[in-house]
Short mmCIF file of C-alpha atoms and ligand atoms in Angstrom, two decimals:
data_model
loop_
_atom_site.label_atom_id
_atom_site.label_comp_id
_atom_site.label_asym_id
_atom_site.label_seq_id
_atom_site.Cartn_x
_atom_site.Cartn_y
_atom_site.Cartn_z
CA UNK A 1 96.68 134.11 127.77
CA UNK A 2 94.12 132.51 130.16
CA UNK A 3 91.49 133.69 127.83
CA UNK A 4 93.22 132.20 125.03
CA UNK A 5 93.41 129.13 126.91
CA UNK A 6 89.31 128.81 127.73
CA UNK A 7 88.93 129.86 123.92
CA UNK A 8 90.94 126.37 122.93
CA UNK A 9 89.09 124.97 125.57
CA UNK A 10 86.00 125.90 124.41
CA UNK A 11 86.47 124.84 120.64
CA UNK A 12 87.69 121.62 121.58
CA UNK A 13 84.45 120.60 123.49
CA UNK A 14 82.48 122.21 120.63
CA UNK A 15 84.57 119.70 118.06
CA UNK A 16 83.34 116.91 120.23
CA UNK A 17 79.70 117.31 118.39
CA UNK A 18 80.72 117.29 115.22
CA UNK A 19 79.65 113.24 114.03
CA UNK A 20 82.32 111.08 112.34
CA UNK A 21 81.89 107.31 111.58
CA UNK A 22 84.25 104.97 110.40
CA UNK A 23 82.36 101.46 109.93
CA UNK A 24 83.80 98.00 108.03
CA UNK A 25 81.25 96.86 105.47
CA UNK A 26 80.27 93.53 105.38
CA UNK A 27 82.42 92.09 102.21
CA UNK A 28 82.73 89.08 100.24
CA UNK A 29 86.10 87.03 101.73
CA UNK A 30 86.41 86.25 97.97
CA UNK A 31 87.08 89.52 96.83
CA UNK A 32 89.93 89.79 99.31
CA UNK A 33 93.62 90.01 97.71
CA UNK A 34 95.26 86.32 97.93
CA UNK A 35 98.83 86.71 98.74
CA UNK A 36 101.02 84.52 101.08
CA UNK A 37 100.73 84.42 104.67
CA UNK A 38 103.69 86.12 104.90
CA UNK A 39 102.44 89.11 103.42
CA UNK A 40 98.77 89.28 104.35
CA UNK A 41 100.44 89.48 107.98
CA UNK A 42 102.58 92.10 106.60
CA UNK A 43 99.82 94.22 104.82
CA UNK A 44 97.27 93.49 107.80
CA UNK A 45 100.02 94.54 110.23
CA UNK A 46 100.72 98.18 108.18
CA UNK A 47 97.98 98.53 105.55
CA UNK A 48 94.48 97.21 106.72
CA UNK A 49 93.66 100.15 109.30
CA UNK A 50 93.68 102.73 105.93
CA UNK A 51 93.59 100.17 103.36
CA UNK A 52 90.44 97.53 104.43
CA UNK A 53 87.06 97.01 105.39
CA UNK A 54 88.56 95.48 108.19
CA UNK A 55 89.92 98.79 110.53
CA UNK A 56 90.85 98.97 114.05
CA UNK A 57 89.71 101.54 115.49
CA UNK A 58 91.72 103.09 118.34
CA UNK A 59 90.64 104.78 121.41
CA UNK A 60 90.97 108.06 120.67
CA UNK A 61 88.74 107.47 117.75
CA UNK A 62 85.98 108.62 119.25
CA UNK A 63 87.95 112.00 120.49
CA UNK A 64 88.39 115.41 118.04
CA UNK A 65 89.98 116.26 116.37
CA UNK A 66 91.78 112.58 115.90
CA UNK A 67 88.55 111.63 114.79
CA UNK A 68 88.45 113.63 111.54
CA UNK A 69 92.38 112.41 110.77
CA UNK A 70 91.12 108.55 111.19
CA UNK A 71 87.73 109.25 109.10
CA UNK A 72 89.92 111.18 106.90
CA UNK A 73 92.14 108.25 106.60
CA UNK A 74 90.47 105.55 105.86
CA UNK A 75 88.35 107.36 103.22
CA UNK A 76 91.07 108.30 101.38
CA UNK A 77 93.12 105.20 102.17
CA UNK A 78 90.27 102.66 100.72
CA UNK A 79 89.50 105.35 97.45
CA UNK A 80 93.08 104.56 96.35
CA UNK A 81 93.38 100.86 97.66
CA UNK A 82 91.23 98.33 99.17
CA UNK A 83 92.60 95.02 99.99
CA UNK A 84 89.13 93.80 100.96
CA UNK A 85 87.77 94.38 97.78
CA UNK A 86 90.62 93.44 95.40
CA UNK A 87 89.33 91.20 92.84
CA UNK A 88 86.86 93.84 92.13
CA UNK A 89 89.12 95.50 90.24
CA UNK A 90 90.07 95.26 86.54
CA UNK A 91 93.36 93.63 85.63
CA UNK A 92 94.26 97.66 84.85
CA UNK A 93 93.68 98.56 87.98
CA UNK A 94 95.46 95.78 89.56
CA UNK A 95 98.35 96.56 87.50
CA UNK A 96 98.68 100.35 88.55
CA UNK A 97 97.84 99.39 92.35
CA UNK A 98 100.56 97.02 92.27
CA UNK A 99 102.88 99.74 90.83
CA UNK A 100 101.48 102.12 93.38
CA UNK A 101 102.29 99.64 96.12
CA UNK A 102 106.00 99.39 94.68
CA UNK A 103 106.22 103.08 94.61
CA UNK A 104 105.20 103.77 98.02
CA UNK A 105 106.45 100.88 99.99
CA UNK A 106 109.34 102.44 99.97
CA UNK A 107 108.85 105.27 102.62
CA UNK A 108 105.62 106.76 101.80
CA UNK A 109 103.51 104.29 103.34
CA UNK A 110 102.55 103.71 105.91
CA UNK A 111 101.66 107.06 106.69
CA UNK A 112 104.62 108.65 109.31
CA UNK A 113 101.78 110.06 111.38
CA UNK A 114 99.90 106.51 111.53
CA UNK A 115 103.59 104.67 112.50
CA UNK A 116 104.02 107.19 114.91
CA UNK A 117 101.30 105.85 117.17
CA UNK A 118 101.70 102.12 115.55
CA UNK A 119 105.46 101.75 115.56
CA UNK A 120 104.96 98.03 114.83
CA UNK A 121 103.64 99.11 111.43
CA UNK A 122 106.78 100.93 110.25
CA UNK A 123 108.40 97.66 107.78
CA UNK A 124 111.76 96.86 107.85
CA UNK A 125 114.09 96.45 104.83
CA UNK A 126 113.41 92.66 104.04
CA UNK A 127 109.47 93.65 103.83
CA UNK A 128 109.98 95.99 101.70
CA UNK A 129 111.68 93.66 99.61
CA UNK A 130 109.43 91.23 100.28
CA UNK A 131 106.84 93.49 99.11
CA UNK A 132 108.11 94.96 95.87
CA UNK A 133 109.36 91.36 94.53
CA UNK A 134 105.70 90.10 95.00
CA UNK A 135 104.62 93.03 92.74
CA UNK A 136 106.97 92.48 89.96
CA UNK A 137 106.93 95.73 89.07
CA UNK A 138 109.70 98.02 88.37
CA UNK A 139 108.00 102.00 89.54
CA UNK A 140 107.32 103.88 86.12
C1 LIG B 201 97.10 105.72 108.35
C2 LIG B 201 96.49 105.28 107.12
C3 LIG B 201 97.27 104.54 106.08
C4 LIG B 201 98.05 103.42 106.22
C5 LIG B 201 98.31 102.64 107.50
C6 LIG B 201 98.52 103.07 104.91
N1 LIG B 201 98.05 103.98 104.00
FE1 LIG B 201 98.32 103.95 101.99
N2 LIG B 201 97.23 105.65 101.79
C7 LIG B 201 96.62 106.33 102.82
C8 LIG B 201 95.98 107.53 102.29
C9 LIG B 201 95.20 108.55 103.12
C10 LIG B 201 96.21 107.53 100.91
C11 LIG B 201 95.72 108.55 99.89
C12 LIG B 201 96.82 109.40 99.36
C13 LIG B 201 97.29 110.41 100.33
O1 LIG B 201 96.48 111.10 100.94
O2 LIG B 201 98.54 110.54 100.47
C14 LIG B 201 96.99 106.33 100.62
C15 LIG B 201 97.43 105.98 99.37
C16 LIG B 201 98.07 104.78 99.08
C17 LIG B 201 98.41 104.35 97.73
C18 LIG B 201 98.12 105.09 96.46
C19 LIG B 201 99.09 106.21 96.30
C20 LIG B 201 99.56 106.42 94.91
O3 LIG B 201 100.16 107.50 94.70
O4 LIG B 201 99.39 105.53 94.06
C21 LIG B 201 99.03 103.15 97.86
C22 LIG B 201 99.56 102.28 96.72
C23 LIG B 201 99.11 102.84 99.27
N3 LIG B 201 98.52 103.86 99.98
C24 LIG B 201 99.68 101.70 99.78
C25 LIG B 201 99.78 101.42 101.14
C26 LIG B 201 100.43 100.23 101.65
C27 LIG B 201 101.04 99.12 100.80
C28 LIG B 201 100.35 100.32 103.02
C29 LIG B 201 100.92 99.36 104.03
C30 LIG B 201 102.31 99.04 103.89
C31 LIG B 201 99.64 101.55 103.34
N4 LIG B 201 99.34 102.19 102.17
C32 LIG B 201 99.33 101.99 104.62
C33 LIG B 201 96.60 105.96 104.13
C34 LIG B 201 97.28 104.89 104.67
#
């Protein structure tokens, strides 16, 4: 058992050097999505960390193995949806976003892991309705 224990040890100091980097690009303001006030508060509250070029980073960023989780994260999170970089895409893409947005809203998003640790992200009924009405889009 004690060996066990120096093993974990061990690995989790080794981890340590392994380099991650999570960095916000510079990006137009223009190509930002344009919603209310309202909701950019919303979807800056529960979205941007995963879903901008505007993260906050926590503390434990720069710790592994959260570190690989975060990078993780956000690469996936801004593949799918960028909020930053909106207007760059087509009126398609907008269209299945939004539908993606309805879709998940609902309990898939945020992540349960990420409200977890950011319990102020979790949104309540209302923003979810909130949410949804502004896409006008029914799921499928
Ligand atoms: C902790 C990071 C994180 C947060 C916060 C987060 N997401 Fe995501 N999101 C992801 C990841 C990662 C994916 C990629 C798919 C996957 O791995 O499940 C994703 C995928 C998506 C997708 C595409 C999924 C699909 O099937 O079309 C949408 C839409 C989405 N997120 C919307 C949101 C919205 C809206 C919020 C805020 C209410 C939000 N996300 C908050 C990480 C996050």
């Amino acid at each position: 058992m004690k060996n066990f224990l120096y093993i974990v040890f061990i690995i989790l100091i080794l981890l340590q050097f392994i380099p991650t980097k999570v960095e916000n690009p510079k990006t137009d303001k223009n190509l930002e999505i344009k919603v209310s006030s309202e909701l950019s508060t919303i979807f800056k509250r529960s979205c941007y960390d995963c879903h901008s070029n505007e993260v906050k980073l926590p503390w434990y960023n720069s710790i592994a193995p959260a570190s690989f989780y975060i990078q993780r994260h956000v690469n996936l999170g801004r593949q799918w949806l960028n909020f930053s970089t909106w207007e760059n895409y087509t009126e398609e893409e907008k269209d299945k976003k939004l539908k993606g947005i309805f879709r998940t809203v609902y309990a898939a998003m945020p992540l349960a892991s990420y409200v977890s640790l950011h319990k102020e992200a979790k949104l309540t009924k209302e923003e979810i309705k909130l949410i949804r009405d502004w896409t006008g889009k029914a799921p499928f």
